[in-house]
Coordinates of C-alpha atoms in Angstrom, one line a residue:
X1 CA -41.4 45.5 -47.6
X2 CA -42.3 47.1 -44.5
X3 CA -38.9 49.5 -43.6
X4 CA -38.7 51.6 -40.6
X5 CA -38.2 54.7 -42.4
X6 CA -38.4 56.2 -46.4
X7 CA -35.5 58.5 -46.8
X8 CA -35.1 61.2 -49.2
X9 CA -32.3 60.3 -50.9
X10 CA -30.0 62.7 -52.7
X11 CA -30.3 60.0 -56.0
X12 CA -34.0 61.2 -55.8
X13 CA -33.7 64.7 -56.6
X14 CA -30.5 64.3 -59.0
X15 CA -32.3 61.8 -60.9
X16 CA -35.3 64.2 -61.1
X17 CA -33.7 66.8 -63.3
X18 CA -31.2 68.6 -60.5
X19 CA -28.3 67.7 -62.7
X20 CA -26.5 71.1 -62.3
X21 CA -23.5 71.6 -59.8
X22 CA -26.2 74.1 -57.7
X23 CA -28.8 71.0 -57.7
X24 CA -26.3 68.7 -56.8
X25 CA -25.8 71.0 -53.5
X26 CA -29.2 72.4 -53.0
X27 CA -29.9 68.2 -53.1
X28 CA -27.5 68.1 -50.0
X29 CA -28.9 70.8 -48.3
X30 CA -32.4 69.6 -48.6
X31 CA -31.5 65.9 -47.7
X32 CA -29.5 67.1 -44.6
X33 CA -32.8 69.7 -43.8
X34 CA -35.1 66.2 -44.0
X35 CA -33.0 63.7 -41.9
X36 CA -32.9 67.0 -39.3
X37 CA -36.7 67.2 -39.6
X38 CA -36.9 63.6 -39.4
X39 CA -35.5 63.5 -35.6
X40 CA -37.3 66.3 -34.7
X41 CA -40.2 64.3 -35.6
X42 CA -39.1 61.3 -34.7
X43 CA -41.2 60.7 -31.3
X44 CA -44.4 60.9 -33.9
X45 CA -43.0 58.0 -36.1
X46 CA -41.6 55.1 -34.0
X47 CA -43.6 52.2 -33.7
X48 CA -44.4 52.7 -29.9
X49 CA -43.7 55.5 -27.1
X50 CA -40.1 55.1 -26.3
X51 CA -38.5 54.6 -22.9
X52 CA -35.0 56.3 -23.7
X53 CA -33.0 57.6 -27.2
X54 CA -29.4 57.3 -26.4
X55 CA -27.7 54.2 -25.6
X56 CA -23.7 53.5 -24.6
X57 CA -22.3 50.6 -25.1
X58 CA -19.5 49.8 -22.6
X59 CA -17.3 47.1 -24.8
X60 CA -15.1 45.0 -23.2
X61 CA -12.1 43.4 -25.4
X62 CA -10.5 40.2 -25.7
X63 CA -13.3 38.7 -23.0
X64 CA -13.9 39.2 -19.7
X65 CA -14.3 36.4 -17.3
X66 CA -17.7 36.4 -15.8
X67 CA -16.6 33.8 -13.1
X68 CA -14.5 36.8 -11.8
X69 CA -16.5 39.3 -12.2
X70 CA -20.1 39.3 -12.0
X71 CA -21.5 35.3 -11.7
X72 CA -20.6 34.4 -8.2
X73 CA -19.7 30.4 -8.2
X74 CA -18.9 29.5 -4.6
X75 CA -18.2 25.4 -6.2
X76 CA -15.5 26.9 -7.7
X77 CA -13.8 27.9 -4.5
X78 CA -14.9 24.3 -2.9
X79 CA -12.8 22.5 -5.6
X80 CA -10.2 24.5 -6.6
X81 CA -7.3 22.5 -7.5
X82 CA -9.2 19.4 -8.1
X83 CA -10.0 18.2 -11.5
X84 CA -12.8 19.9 -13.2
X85 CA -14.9 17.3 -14.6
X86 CA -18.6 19.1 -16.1
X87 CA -19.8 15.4 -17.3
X88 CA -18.8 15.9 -20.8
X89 CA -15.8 16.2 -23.4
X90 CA -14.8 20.0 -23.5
X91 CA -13.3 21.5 -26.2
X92 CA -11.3 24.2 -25.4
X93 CA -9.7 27.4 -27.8
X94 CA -6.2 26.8 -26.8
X95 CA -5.8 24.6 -24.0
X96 CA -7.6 21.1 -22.6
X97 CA -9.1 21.6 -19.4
X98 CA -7.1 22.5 -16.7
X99 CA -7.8 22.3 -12.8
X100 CA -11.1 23.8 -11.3
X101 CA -10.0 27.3 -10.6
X102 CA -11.3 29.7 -8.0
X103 CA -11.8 33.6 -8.7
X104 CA -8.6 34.9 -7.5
X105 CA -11.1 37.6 -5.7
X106 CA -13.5 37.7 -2.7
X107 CA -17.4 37.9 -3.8
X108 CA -19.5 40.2 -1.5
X109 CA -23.2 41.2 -1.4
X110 CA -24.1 44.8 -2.3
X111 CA -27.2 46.4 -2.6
X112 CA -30.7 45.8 -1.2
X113 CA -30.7 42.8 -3.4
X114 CA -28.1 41.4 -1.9
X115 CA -25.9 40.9 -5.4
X116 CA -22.6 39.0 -5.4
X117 CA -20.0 40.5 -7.4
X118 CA -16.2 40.6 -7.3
X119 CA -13.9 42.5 -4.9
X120 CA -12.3 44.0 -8.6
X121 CA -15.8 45.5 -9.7
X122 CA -16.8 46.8 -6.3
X123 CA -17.7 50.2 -7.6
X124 CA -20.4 49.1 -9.2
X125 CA -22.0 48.1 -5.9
X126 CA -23.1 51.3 -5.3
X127 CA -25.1 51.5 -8.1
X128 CA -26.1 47.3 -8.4
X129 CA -29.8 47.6 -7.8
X130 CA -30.6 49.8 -11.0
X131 CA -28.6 47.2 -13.3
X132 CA -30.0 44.1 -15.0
X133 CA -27.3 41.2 -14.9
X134 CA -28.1 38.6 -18.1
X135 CA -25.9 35.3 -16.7
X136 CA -26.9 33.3 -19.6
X137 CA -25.6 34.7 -22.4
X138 CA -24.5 32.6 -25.3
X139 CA -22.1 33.1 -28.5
X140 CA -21.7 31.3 -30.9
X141 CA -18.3 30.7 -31.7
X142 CA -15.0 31.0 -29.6
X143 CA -12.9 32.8 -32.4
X144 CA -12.9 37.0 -31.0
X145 CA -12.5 38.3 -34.3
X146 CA -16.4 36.4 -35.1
X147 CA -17.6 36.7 -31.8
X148 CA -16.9 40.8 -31.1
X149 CA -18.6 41.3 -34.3
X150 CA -21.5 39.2 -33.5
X151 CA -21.7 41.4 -30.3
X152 CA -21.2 45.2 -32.5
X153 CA -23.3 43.9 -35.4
X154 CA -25.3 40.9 -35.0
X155 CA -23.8 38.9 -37.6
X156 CA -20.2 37.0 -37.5
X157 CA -18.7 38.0 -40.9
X158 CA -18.2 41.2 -42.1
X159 CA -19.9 43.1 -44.3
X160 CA -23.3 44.3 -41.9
X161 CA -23.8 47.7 -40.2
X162 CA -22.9 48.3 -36.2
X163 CA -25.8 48.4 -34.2
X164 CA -24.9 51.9 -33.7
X165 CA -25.7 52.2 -37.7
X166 CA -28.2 51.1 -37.5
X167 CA -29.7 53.3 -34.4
X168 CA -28.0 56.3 -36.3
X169 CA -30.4 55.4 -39.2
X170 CA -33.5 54.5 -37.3
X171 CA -33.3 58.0 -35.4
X172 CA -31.4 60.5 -37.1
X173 CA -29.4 63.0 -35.7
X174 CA -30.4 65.2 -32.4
X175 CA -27.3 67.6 -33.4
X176 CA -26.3 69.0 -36.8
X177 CA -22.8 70.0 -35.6
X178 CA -22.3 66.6 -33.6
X179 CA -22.3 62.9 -35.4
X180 CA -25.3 60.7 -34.4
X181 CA -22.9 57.2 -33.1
X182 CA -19.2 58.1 -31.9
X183 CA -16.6 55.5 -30.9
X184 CA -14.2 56.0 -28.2
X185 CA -11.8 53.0 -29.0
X186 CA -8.7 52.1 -26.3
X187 CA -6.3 54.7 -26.8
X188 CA -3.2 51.3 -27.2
X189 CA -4.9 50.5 -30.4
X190 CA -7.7 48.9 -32.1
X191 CA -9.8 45.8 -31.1
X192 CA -10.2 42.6 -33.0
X193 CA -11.7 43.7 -36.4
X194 CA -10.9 46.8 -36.1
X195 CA -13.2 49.8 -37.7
X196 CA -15.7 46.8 -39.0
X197 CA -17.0 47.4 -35.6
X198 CA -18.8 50.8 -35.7
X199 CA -18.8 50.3 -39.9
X200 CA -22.1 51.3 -41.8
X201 CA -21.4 48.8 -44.1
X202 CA -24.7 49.3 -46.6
X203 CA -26.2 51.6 -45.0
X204 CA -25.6 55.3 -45.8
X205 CA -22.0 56.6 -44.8
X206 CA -23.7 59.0 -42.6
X207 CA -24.4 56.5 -40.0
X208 CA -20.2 55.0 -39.9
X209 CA -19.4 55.5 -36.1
X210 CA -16.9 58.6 -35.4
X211 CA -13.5 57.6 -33.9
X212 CA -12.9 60.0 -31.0
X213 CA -9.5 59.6 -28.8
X214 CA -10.3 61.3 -25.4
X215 CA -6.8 62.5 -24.0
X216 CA -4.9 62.3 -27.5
X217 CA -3.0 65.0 -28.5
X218 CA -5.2 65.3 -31.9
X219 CA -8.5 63.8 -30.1
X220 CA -9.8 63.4 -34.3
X221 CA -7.5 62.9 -36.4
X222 CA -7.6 65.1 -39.9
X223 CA -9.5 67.9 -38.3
X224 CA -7.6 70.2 -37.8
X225 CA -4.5 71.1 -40.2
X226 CA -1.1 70.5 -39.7
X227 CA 1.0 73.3 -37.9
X228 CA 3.0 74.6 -41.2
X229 CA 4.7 78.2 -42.1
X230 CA 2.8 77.5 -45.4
X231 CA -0.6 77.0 -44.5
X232 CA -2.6 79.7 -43.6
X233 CA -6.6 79.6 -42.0
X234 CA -7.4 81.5 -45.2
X235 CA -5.5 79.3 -47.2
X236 CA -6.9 76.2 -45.6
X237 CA -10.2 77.6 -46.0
X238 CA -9.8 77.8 -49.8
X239 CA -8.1 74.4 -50.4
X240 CA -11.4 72.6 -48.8
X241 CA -14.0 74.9 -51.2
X242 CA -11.6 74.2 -53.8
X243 CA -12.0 70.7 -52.9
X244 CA -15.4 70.5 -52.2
X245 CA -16.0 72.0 -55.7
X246 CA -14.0 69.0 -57.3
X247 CA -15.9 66.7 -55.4
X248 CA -19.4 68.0 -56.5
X249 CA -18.4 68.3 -60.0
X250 CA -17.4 64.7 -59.8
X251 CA -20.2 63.8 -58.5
X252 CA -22.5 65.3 -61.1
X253 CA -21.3 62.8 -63.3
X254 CA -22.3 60.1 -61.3
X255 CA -26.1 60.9 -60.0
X256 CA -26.6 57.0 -58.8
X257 CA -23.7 57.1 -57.1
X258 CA -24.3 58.6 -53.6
X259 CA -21.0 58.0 -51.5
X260 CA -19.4 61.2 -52.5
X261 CA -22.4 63.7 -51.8
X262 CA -22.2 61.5 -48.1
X263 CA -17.8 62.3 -48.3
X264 CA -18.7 66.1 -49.1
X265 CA -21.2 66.1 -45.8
X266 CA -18.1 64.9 -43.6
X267 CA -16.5 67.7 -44.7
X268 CA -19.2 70.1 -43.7
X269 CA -19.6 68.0 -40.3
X270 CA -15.8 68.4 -39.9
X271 CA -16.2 71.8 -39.8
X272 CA -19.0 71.9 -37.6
X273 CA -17.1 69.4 -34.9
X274 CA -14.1 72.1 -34.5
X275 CA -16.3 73.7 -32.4
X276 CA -18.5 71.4 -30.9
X277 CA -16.5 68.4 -30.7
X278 CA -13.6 70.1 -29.0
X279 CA -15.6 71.7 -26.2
X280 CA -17.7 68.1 -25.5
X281 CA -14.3 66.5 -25.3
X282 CA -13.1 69.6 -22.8
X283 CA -13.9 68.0 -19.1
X284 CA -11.8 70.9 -17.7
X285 CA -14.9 73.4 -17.0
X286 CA -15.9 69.8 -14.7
X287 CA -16.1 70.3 -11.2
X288 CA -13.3 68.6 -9.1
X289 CA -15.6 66.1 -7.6
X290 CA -16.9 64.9 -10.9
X291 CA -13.7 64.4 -12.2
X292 CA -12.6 62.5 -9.2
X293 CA -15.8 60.3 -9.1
X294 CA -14.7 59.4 -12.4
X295 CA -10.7 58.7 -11.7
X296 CA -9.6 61.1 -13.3
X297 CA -5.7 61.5 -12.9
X298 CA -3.7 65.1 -12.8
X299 CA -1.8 63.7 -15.6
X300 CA -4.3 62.8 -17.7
X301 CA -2.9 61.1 -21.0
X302 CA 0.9 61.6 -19.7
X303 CA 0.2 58.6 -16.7
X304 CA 2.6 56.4 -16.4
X305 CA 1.0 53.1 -18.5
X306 CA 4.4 51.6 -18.9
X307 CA 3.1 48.4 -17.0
X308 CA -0.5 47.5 -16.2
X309 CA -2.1 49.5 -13.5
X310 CA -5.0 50.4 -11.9
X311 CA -4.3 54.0 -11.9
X312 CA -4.0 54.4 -15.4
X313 CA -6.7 52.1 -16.5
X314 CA -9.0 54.1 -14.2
X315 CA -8.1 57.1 -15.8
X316 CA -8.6 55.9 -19.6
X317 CA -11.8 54.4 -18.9
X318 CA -13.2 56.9 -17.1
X319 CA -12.3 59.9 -18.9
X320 CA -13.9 58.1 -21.9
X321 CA -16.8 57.6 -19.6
X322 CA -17.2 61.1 -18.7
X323 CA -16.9 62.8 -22.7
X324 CA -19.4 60.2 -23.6
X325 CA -21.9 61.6 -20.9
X326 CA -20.4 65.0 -22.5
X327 CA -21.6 63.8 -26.0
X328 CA -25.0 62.2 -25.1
X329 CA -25.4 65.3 -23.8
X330 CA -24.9 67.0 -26.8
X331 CA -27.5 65.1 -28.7
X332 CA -25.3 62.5 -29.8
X333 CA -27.7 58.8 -30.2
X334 CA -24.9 55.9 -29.9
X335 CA -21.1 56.0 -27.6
X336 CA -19.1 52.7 -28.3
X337 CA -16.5 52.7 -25.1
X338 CA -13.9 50.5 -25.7
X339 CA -11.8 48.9 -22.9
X340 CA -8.7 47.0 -24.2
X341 CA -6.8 46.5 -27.3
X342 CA -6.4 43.9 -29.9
X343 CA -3.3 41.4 -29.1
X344 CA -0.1 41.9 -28.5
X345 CA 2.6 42.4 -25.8
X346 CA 2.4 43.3 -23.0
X347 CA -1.2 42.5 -22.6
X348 CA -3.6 45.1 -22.8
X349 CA -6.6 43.6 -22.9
X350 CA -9.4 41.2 -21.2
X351 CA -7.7 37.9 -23.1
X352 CA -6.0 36.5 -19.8
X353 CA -4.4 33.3 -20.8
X354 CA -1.7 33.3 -18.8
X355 CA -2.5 35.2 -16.0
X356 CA -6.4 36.4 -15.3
X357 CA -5.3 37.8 -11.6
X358 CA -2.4 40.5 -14.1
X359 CA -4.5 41.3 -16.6
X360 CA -8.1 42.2 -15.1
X361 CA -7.5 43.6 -11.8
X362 CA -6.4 46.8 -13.3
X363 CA -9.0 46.3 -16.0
X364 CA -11.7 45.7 -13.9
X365 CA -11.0 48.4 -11.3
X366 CA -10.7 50.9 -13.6
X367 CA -13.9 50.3 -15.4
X368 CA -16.1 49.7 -12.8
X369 CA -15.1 53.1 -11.3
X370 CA -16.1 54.7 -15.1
X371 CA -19.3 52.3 -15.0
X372 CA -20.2 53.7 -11.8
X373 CA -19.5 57.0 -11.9
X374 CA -21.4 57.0 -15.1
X375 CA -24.5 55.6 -14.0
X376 CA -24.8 58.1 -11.0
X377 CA -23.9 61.1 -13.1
X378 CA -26.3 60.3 -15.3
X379 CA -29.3 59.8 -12.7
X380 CA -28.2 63.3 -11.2
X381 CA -28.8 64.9 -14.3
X382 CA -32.0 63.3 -14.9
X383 CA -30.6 61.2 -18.1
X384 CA -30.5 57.8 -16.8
X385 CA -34.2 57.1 -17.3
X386 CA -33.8 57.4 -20.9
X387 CA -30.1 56.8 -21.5
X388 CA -29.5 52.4 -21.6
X389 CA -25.9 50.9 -21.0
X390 CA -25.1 47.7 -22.2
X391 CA -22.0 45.9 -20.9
X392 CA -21.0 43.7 -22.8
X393 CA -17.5 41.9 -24.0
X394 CA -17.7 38.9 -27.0
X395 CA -17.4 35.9 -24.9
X396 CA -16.4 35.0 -21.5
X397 CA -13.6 32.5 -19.7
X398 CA -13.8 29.0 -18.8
X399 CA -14.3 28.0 -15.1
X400 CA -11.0 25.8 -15.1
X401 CA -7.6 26.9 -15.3
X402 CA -5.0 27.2 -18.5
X403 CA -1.6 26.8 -17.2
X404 CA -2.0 28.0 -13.7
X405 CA -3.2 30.6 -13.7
X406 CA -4.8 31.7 -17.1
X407 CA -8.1 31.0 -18.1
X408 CA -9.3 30.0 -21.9
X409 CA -12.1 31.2 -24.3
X410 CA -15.9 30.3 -22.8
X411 CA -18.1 31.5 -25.6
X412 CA -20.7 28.6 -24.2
X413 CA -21.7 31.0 -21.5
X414 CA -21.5 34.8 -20.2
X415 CA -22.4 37.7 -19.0
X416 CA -23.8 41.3 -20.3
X417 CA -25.7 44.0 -18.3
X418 CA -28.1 46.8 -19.3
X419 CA -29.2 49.5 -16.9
X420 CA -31.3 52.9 -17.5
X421 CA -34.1 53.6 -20.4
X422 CA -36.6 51.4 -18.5
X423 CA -34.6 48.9 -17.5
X424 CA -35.1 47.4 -13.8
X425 CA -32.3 45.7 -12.1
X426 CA -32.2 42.3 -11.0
X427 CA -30.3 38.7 -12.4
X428 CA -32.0 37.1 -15.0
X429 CA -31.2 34.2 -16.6
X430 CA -28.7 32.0 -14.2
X431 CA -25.8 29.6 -15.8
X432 CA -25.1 26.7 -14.2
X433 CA -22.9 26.0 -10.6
X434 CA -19.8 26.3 -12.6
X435 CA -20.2 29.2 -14.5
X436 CA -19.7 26.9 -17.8
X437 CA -23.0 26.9 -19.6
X438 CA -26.6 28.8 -19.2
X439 CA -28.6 26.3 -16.0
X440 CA -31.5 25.6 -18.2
X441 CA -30.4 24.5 -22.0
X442 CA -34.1 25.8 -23.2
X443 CA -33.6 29.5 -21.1
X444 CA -30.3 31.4 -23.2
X445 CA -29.8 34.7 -24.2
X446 CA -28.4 35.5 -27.1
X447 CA -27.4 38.9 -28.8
X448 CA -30.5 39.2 -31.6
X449 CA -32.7 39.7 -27.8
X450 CA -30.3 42.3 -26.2
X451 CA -30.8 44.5 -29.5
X452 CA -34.3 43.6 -29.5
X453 CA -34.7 44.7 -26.2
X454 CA -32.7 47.8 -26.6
X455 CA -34.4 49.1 -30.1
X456 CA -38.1 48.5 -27.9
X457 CA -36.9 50.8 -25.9
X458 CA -36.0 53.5 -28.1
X459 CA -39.9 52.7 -29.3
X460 CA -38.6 50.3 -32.4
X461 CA -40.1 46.7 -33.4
X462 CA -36.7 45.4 -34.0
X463 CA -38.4 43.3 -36.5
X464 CA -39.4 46.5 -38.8
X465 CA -35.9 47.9 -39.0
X466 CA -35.1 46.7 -42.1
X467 CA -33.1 47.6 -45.2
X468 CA -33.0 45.4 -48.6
X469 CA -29.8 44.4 -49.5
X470 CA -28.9 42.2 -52.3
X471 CA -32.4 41.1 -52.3
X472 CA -32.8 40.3 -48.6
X473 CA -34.4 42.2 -46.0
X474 CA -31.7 42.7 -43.4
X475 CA -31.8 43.7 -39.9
X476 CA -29.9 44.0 -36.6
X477 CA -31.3 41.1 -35.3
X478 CA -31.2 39.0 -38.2
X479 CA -34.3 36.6 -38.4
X480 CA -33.6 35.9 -34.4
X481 CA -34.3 37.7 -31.5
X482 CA -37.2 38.6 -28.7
X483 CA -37.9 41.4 -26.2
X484 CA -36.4 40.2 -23.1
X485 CA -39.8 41.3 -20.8
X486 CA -38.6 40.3 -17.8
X487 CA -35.8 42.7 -17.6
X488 CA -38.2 46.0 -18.5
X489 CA -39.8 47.8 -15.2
X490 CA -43.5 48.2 -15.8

């Protein structure tokens, strides 16, 4: 089998005599020492020169509508109101097939290109030449729990690393003190699936994702100790040696066993994030402009969110926007940004059954004002050309109504974009006049070629980044996927 990498594993050496309590340690040491020497050498081993070594993926939860967004579809303005008829029997999530429903929003053109996109994105028409729009994007079920994990991990059950895992594995770590893949989720709660999202599954626990919470009072949680008249920074100190101790004595018993040597490394990297974590999540040494390019609000987390707003929304996304510019900036490989929540009430997500023109205004605004600023603070700084964003959300909306003025699950057709790391803007990939499926049935993108196209940027044959697990050779692209060409600048 032809893997990516050969890792030194900690079963290696404690299988090769280093039974003791020491070995089991000096072990650790050396296996953190290698996968540290392996990303400083890790421009020598990739399968090609890479184009960028970072990536943020911009997630967008409970699907956003494409029709209102980013795919302008001026036939659905000509027949609103009439019946939608697309010349075949439509099976709908929760609904049958309402009227044809205009986008509540005015298109305009931006850019030199001339792109259409939404009044409630307009941001992002600052920045809409450098950002490849896929319109053809296909899932391949309607159900969000299967379809967000088909877009985190390439495969619609549980049980398979995030591609952030598996970028975390491919590349190492640029920063001892800082995880390699970090997840910024919606500060309301979880999305569908939860932490099976940015989950290593078999690969080593190193590469799990990091849940940060930009604005929280305790940003990540467990790190720091409780306020207590009992516990003292020396005593807290000697609990985790103490415990530390009990773990590698545990684990000396069980040399095949590798999970608690990777638990025993979180502690150390614990440690190491009081420092460095805290001061990338600090944005208060940010100058005024940058915090205002961002929307950032004086009251930061204490904004009133009590019903949907554009103020607010602004400021959650974009302060998660501007620490994960902080982190990439700190060596860390793979952000997750989450926008929206898993269900409940009142709404706070992109799942706009009942009302589309409620729920994604405020959504909308707010992230295409973090998008935006992102993607110019990034090119100022020189980190754009190898930094890629992906935009993506797990399936989009239908171009008819549900109720009145709701719209239904679309997982037939959507839309994703990708800009920086050698990406050149344009639209690729056109669905048809109503925004329902891809134009040409042959001519779809699916998730397996976004990843593929992502990992041959960071200079990996997506096909080579493999791991055997219960006898099969799996990857983040499964046995699908190809480079989408058109969308890299020569």
């Amino acid at each position: 089998m032809d893997n990516f990498r050969t890792h030194l594993t900690r079963r290696s050496w404690i299988g090769n005599g280093l039974s003791s309590l020491a070995g089991i340690a000096f072990a650790d040491l050396l296996s953190r020492d290698h996968v540290q020497a392996e990303a400083i050498a890790s421009t020598t081993r990739l399968h090609h020169p890479p184009r960028a070594k970072r990536v943020i993926q911009l997630f967008m939860a409970g699907a956003a509508s494409h029709v209102d967004t980013f795919d302008y579809k001026p036939l659905l303005k000509k027949q609103n109101g009439k019946p939608w008829d697309p010349g075949e029997p439509v099976e709908l999530f929760q609904s049958t097939p309402g009227a044809c429903m205009a986008s509540p929003w005015h298109f305009k053109p931006y850019g030199e290109s001339g792109k259409m996109i939404s009044d409630i994105v307009a941001p992002l028409g600052d920045v809409v030449d450098k950002i490849a729009f896929l319109h053809n994007v296909v899932a391949k079920t309607g159900v969000h729990s299967q379809a967000t994990l088909l877009q985190t991990t390439g495969f619609q059950l549980p049980g398979f690393p995030s591609a952030g895992s598996w970028i975390s594995y491919g590349l190492g770590s640029e920063n001892e003190n800082l995880p390699a893949f970090v997840v910024l989720p919606d500060h309301r709660g979880l999305a569908s699936n939860g932490a099976k999202n940015w989950a290593n599954a078999f690969l080593s626990a190193e590469h799990q994702g990091t849940v940060i919470r930009p604005g929280n009072e305790t940003p990540i949680r467990d790190l720091f100790a409780p306020e207590s008249d009992f516990i003292t920074p020396g005593n807290d100190v000697a609990g985790l040696e103490t415990l530390r101790s009990l773990n590698l004595a545990y684990a000396e018993k069980r040399a095949d066993d590798d999970r608690l040597a990777a638990r025993v490394r979180s502690y150390e990297l614990a440690a190491a994030m009081q420092i460095s974590a805290t001061d990338a999540l600090d944005v208060s040494d940010e100058p005024q402009y940058i915090r205002t390019m961002y929307g950032l609000a004086d009251e930061g987390s204490q904004i009133d969110d009590s019903v949907i707003n554009t103020k607010a929304e602004t400021e959650f996304f974009g302060r998660k926007c501007l620490v994960a510019r902080r982190l990439l900036e700190r060596g860390v490989r793979f952000v997750q940004v989450w926008s929206g929540n898993d269900n409940g009430h009142p709404r706070r997500n992109w799942d706009s059954h009942e009302n589309v023109q409620r729920d994604h205004e405020p959504l909308a605004r707010g992230m295409a004002t973090g998008a935006a600023a992102l993607i110019k603070d990034l090119e100022q700084r020189g980190m754009l050309e190898d930094t890629i964003i992906l935009w993506t959300t797990e399936f989009g909306r239908m171009p008819c109504s549900q109720g009145s003025k709701g719209r239904d699950h679309n997982p037939f057709v959507f839309t994703n974009w990708l800009c920086g790391g050698g990406i050149q803007g344009g639209s690729y990939g056109p669905s048809d006049e109503w925004g329902y499926k891809p134009q040409s049935s042959s001519h779809r993108t699916e998730v397996y070629d976004i990843y593929a196209t992502i990992l041959h940027q960071l200079g990996i044959d997506h096909t080579r980044l493999a791991v055997r697990n219960n006898g099969i050779d799996r990857r983040l692209t499964d046995v699908h996927g190809h480079v989408l060409k058109e969308v890299i600048a020569s």
